Short mmCIF file of C-alpha atoms and ligand atoms in Angstrom, two decimals:
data_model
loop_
_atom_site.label_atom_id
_atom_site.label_comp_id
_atom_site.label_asym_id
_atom_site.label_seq_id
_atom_site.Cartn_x
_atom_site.Cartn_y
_atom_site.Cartn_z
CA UNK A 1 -65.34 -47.21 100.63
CA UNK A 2 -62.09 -45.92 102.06
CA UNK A 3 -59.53 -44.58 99.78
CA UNK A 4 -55.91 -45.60 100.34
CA UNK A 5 -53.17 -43.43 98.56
CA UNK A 6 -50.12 -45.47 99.40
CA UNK A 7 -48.57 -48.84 99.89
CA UNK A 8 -47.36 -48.29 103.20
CA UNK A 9 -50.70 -47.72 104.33
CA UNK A 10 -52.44 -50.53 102.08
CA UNK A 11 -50.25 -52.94 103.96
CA UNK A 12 -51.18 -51.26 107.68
CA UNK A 13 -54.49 -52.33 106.71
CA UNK A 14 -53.35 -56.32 107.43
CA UNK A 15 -56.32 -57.95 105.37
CA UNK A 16 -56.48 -61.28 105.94
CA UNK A 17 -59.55 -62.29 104.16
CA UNK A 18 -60.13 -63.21 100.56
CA UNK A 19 -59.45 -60.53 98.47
CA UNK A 20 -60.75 -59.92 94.73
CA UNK A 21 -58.66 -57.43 92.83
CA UNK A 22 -59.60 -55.41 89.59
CA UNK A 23 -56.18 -53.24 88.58
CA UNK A 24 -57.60 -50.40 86.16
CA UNK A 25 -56.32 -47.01 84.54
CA UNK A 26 -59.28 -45.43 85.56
CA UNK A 27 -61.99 -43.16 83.44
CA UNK A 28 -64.70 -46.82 84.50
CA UNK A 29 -66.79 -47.49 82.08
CA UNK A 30 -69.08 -50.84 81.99
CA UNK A 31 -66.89 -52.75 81.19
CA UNK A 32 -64.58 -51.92 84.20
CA UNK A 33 -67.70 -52.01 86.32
CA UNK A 34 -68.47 -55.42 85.13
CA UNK A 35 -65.32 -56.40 85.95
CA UNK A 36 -65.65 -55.16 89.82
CA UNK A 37 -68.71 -55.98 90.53
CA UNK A 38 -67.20 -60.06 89.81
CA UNK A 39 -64.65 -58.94 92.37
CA UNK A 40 -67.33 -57.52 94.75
CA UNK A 41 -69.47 -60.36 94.50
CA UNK A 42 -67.02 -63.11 94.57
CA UNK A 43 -64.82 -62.18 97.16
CA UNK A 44 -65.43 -60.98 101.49
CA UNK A 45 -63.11 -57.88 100.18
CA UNK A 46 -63.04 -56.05 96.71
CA UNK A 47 -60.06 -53.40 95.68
CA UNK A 48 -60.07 -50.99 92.43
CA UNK A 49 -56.68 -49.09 91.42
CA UNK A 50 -56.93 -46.70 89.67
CA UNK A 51 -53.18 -45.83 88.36
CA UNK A 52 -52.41 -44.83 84.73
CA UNK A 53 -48.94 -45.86 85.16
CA UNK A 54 -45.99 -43.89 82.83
CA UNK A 55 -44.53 -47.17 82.34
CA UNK A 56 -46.25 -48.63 79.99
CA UNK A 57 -46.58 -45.89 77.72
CA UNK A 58 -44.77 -46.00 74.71
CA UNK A 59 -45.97 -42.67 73.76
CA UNK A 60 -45.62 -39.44 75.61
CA UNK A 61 -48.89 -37.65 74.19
CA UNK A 62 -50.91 -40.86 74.53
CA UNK A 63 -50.42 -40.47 78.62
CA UNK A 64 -50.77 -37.43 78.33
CA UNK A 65 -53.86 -36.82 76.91
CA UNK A 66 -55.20 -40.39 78.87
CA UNK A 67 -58.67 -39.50 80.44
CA UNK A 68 -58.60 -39.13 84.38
CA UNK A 69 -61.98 -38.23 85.58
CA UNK A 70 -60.83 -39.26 89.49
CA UNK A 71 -63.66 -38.02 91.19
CA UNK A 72 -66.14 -39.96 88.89
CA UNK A 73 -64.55 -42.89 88.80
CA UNK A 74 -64.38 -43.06 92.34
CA UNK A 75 -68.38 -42.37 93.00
CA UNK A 76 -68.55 -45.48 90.68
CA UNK A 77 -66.34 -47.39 92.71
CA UNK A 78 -68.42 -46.37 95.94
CA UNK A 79 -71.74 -47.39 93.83
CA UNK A 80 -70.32 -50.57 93.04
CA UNK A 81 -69.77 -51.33 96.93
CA UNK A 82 -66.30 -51.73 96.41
CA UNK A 83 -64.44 -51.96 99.71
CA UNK A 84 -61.09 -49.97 99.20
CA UNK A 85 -60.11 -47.68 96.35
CA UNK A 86 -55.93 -48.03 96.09
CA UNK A 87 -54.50 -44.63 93.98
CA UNK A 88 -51.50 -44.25 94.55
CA UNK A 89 -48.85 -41.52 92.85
CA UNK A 90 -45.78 -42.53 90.26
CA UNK A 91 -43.53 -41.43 92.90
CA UNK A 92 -44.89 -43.84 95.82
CA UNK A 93 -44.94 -46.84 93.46
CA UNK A 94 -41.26 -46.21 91.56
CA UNK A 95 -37.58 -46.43 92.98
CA UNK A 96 -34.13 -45.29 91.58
CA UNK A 97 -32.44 -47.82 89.15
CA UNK A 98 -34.94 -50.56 89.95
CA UNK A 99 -35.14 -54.28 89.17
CA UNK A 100 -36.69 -54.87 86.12
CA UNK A 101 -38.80 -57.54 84.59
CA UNK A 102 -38.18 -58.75 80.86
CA UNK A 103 -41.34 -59.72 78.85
CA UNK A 104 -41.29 -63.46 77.74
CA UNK A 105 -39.52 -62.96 74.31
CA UNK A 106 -41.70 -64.96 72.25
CA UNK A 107 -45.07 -63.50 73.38
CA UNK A 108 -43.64 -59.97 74.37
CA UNK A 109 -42.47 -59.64 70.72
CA UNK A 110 -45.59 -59.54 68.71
CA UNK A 111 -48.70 -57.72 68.00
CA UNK A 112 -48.83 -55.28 70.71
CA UNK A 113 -45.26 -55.37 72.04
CA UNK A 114 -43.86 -55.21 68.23
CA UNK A 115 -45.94 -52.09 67.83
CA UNK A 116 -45.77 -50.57 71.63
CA UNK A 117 -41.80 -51.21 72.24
CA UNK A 118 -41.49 -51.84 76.25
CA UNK A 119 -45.09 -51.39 76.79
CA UNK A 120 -45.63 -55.32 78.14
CA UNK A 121 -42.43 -54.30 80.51
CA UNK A 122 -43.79 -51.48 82.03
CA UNK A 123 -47.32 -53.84 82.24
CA UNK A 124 -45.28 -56.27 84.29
CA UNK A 125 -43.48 -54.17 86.67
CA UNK A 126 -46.57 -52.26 87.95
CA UNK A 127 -48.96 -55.38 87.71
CA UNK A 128 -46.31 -57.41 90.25
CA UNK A 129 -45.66 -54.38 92.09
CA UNK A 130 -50.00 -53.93 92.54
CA UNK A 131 -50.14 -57.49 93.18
CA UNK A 132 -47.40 -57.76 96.20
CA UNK A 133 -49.40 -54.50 97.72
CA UNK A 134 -52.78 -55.85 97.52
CA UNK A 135 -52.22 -59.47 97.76
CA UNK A 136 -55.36 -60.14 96.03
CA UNK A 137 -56.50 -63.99 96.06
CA UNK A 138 -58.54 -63.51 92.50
CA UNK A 139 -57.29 -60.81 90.15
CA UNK A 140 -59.45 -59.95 87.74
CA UNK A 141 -58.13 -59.25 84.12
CA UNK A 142 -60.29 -58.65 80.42
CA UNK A 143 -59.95 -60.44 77.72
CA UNK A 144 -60.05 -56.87 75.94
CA UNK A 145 -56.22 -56.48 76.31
CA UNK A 146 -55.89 -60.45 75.28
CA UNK A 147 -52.18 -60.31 75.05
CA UNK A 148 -52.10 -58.64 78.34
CA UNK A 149 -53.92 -61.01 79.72
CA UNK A 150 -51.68 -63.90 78.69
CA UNK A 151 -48.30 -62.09 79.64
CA UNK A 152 -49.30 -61.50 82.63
CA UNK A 153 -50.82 -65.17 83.02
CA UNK A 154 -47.67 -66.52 82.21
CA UNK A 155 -45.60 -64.34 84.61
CA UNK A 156 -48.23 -65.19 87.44
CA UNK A 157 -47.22 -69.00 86.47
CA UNK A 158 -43.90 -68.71 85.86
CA UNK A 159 -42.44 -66.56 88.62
CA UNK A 160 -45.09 -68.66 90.98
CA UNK A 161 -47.06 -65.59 92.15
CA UNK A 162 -49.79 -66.56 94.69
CA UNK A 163 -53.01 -65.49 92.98
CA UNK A 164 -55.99 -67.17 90.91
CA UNK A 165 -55.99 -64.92 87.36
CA UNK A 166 -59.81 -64.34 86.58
CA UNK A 167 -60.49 -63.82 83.04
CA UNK A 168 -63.32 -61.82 82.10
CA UNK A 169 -65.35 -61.64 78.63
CA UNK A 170 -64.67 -58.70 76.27
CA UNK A 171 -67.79 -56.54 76.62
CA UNK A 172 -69.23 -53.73 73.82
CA UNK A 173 -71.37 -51.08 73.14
CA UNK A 174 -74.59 -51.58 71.77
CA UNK A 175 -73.19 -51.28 68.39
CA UNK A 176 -70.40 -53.71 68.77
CA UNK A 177 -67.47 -51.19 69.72
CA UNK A 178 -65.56 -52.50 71.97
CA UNK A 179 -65.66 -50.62 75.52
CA UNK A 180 -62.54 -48.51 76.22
CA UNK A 181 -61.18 -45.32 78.55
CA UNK A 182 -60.02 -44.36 74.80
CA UNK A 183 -63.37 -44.22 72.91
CA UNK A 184 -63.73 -40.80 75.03
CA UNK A 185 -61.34 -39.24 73.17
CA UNK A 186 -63.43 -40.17 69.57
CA UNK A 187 -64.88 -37.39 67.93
CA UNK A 188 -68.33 -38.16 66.43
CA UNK A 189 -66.99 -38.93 63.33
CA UNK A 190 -64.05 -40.75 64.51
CA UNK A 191 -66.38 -42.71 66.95
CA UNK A 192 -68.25 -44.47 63.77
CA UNK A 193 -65.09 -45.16 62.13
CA UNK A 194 -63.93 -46.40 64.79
CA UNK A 195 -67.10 -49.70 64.46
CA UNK A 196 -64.66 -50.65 61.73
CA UNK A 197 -62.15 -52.43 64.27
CA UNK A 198 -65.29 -54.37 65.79
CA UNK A 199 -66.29 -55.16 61.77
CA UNK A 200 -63.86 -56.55 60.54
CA UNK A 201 -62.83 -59.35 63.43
CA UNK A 202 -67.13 -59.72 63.32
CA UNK A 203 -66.97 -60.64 60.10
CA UNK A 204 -63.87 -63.13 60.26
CA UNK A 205 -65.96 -64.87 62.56
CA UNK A 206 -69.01 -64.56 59.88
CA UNK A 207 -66.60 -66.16 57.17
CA UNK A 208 -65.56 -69.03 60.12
CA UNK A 209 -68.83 -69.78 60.58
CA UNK A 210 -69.30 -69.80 56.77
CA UNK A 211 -66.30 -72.66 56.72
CA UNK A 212 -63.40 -70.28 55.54
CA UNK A 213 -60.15 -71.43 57.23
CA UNK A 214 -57.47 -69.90 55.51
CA UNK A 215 -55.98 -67.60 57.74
CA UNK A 216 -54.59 -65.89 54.60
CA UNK A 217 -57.99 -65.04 53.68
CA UNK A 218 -59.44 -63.78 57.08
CA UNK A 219 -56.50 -61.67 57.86
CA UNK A 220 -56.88 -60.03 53.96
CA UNK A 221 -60.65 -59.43 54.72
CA UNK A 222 -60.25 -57.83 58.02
CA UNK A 223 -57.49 -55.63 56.50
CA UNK A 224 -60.19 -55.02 53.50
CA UNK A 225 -62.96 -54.06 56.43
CA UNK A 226 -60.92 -51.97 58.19
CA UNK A 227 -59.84 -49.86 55.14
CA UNK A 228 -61.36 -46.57 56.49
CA UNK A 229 -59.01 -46.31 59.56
CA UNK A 230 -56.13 -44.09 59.80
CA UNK A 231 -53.48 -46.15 59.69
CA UNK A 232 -53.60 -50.00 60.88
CA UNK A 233 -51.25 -51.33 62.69
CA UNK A 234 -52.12 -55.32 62.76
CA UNK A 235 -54.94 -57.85 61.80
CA UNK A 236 -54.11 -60.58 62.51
CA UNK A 237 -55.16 -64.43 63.23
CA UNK A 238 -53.35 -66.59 65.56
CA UNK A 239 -54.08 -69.79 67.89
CA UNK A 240 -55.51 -68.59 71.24
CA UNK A 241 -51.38 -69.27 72.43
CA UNK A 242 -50.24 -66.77 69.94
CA UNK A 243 -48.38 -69.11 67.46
CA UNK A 244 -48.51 -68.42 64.04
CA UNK A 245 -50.72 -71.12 62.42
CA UNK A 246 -51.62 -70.48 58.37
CA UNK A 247 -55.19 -72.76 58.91
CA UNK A 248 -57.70 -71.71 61.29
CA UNK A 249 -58.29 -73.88 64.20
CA UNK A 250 -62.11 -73.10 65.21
CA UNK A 251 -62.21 -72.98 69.07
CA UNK A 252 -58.25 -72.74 69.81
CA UNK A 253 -58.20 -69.51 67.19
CA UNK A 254 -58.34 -65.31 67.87
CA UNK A 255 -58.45 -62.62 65.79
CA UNK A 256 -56.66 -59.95 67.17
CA UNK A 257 -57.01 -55.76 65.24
CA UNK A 258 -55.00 -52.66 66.14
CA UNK A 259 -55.62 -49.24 64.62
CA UNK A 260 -55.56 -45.98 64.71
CA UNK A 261 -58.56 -43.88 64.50
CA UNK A 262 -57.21 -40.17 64.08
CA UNK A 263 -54.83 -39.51 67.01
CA UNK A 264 -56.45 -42.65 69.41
CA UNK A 265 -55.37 -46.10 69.02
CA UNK A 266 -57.67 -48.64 69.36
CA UNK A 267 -57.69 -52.19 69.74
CA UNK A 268 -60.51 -55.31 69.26
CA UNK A 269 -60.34 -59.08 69.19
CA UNK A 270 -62.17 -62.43 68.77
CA UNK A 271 -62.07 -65.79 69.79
CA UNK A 272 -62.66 -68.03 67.22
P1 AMP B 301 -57.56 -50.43 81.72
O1 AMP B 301 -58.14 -49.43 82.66
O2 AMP B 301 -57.79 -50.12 80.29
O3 AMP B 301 -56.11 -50.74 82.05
O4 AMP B 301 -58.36 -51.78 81.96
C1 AMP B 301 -58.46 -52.36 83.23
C2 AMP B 301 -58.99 -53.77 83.07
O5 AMP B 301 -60.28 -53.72 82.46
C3 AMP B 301 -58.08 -54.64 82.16
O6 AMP B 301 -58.02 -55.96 82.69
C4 AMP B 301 -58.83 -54.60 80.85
O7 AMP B 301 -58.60 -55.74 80.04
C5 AMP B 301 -60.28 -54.57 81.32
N1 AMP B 301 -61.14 -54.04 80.26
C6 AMP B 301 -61.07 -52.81 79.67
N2 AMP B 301 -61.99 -52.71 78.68
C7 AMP B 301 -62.64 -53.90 78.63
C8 AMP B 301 -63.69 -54.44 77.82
N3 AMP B 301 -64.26 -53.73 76.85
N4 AMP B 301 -64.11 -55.69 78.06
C9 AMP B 301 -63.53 -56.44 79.06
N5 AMP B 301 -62.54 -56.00 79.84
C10 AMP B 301 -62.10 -54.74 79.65
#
């Protein structure tokens, strides 16, 4: 594997075959790695980045205290026979009064951006910026960060950006937490209060099974599930393009949670 540290030097490569493309924040867990080894497998070339990028942090002590276990996650990278390991520095990948992207307003407004002001921005920016560096043909993206995912869908679409999105199953723990570079920051307690996020959009999909379509309902019992948290900061039910809808629509539905568990904010979802 052959690490490259800038974009200058990504682009002396000249790759010219297919390319699969994973962009991470690093500290790899399973999830990640299940992630790259679709872009190893699927593609002639697979890159990693590993960038926890200041720009989409909304809060200072939340990068700050973001896990970056570089030399581990790149002995995971080399496991996974990935090809090229791009990690580049703030100051390579950032310019002086730059052009900026706006999130879409309708999508960028919600859940996650309501809560993380200018987070989907700073998402954008680096996610174009990775994208016209690698030029990856398949770009692999989980359906973990499901808002994410559809942003950036929709700028790939929209601003006609020449690469397939690949979207890739949420994947848990054992116990149903979802996987996360956060859940290392858990303490043991916080950890199984933290299976509360993972209950409650469980059992939504329990009651859906069970016939219950009234998203009043759900969104009141995954509020009730997740009473133990610190302080929640959405449960909510939506169709899978993030319009409001007030009766659940099995298979075009997703229940999306965001809390905070102590100091680490967490977040979980559900297609239903
Ligand atoms: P991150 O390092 O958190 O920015 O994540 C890098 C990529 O891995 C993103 O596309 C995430 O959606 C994806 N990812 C992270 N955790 C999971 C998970 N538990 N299941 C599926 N994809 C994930």
């Amino acid at each position: 594997m052959k690490i490259i540290t800038t974009a200058r030097d990504f682009r002396d490569l000249k790759l010219s075959t297919p390319i699969g493309f994973v962009p991470t924040m690093g500290a790899l867990h399973a999830a990640h790695l299940s992630l790259i080894g679709r872009a190893v497998s699927e593609n002639a070339v697979s890159v990693v980045s590993i960038f926890v990028n200041p720009t989409q942090f909304n809060d200072q002590r939340d990068f700050d205290v973001y896990p970056r276990p570089l030399e581990a996650d790149l002995r995971k990278c080399e496991d996974a026979k990935v090809d090229f390991a791009f990690v580049p520095i703030a100051d390579d990948l950032y310019f002086d009064d730059e052009v900026l992207l706006a999130t879409p307003e309708m999508l960028g407004s919600i859940l996650e951006g309501a809560c993380r002001p200018g987070h989907f921005d700073g998402v954008l920016r680096v996610v174009l910026k990775l994208i016209n560096i690698v030029s990856p043909t398949k770009m692999y993206l989980g359906q973990k960060d499901a808002q994410q995912l559809a942003i950036i869908s929709k700028m790939v679409n929209d601003l006609f950006v020449n690469v397939e999105i690949v979207p890739c199953e949420l994947i848990r723990e054992s116990d149903g937490l979802a996987m996360s570079s956060r859940n290392a920051l858990l303490s043991t307690d916080e950890r199984v209060t933290a299976l509360s996020l993972s209950k409650a959009v469980r059992y939504v999909e329990e009651l859906c099974k069970h016939g219950e379509r009234d998203v009043a309902v759900l969104q009141a019992a995954m509020i009730d599930a997740m009473m133990n948290v610190t302080k929640i900061e959405y449960a909510e039910i939506r169709r899978r393009d993030f319009s409001v809808t007030n009766v659940l629509d099995p298979g075009n539905s997703i229940a999306l949670v965001a809390a905070f568990v102590g100091k680490t904010r967490l977040i979980d979802n559900m297609l239903l």
